[in-house]
mmCIF file of C-alpha atoms in Angstrom:
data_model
loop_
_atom_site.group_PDB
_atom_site.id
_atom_site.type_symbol
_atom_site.label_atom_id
_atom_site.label_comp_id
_atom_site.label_asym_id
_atom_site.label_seq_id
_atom_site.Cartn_x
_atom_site.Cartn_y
_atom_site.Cartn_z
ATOM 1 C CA UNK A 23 0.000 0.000 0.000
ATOM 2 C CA UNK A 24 0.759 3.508 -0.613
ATOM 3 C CA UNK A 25 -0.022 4.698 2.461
ATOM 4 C CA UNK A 26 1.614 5.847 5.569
ATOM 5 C CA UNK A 27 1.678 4.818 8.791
ATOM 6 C CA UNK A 28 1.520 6.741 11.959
ATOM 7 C CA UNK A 29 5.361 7.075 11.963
ATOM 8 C CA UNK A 30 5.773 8.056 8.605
ATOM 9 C CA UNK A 31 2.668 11.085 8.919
ATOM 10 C CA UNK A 32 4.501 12.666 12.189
ATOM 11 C CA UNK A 33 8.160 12.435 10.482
ATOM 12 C CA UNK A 34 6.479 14.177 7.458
ATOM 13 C CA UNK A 35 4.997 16.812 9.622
ATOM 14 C CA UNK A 36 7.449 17.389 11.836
ATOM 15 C CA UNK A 37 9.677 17.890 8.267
ATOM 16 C CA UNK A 38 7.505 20.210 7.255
ATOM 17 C CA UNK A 39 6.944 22.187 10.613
ATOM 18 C CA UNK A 40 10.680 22.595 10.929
ATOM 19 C CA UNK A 41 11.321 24.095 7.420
ATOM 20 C CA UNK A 42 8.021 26.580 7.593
ATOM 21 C CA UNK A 43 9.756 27.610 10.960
ATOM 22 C CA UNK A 44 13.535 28.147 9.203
ATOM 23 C CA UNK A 45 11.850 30.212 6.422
ATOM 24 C CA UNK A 46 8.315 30.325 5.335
ATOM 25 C CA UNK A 47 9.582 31.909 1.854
ATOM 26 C CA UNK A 48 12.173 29.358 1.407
ATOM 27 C CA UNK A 49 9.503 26.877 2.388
ATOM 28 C CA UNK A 50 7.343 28.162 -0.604
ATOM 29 C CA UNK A 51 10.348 28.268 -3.075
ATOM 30 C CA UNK A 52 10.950 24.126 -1.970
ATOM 31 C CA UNK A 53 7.193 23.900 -2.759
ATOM 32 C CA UNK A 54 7.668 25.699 -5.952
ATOM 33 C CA UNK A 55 10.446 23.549 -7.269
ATOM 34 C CA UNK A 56 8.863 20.779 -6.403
ATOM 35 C CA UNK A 57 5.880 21.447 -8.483
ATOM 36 C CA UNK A 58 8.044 22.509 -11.141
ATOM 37 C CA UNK A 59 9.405 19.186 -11.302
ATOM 38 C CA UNK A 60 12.757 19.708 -10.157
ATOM 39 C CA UNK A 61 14.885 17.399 -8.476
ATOM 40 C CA UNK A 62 14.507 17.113 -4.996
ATOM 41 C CA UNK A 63 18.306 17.488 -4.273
ATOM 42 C CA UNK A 64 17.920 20.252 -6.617
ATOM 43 C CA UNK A 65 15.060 21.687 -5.075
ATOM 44 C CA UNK A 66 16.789 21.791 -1.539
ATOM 45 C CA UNK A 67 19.671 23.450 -2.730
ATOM 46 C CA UNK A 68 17.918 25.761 -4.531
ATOM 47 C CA UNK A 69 15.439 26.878 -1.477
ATOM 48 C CA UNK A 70 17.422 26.198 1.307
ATOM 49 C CA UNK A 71 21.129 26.351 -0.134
ATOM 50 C CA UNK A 72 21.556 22.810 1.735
ATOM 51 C CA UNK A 73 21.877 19.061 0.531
ATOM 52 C CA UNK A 74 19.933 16.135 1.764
ATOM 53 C CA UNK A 75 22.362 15.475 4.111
ATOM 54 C CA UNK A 76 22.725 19.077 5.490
ATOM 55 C CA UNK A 77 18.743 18.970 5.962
ATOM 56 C CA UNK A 78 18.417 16.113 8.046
ATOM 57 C CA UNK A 79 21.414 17.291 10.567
ATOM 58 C CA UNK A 80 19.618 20.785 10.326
ATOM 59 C CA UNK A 81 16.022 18.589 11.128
ATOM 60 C CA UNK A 82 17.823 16.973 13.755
ATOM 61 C CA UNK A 83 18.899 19.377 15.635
ATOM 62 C CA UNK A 84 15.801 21.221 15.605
ATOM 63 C CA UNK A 85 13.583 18.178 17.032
ATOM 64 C CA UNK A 86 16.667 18.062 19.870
ATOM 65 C CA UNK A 87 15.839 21.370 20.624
ATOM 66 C CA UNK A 88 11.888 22.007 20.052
ATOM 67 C CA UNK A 89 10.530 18.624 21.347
#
């Protein structure tokens, strides 16, 4: 199935709470990108000037912090 479980939903919002809180605009240029098609490594570099790798220390961090 295609669908997520409770794990997957919270580590998807919590992703998505911690970049809105970085930068809402940036957060709207990832969205952007994404629509446009682009590359999701692409996409994060492009919004966010950081890799996949830089965004999950970045994620990280914030979760040690906020929760």
């Amino acid at each position: 199935s295609d669908a997520m479980n409770h794990l997957q939903h919270a580590q998807s919002w919590s992703y998505n709470d911690f970049l809105i809180a970085t930068d809402k605009k940036k957060f709207v240029a990832l969205v952007d990108a994404l629509k446009a098609k682009d590359e999701q490594r692409e996409a994060f570099k492009k919004a966010y000037d950081w890799g996949l790798t830089e965004f999950e220390e970045n994620w990280v961090n914030y979760v040690k912090t906020k929760y």
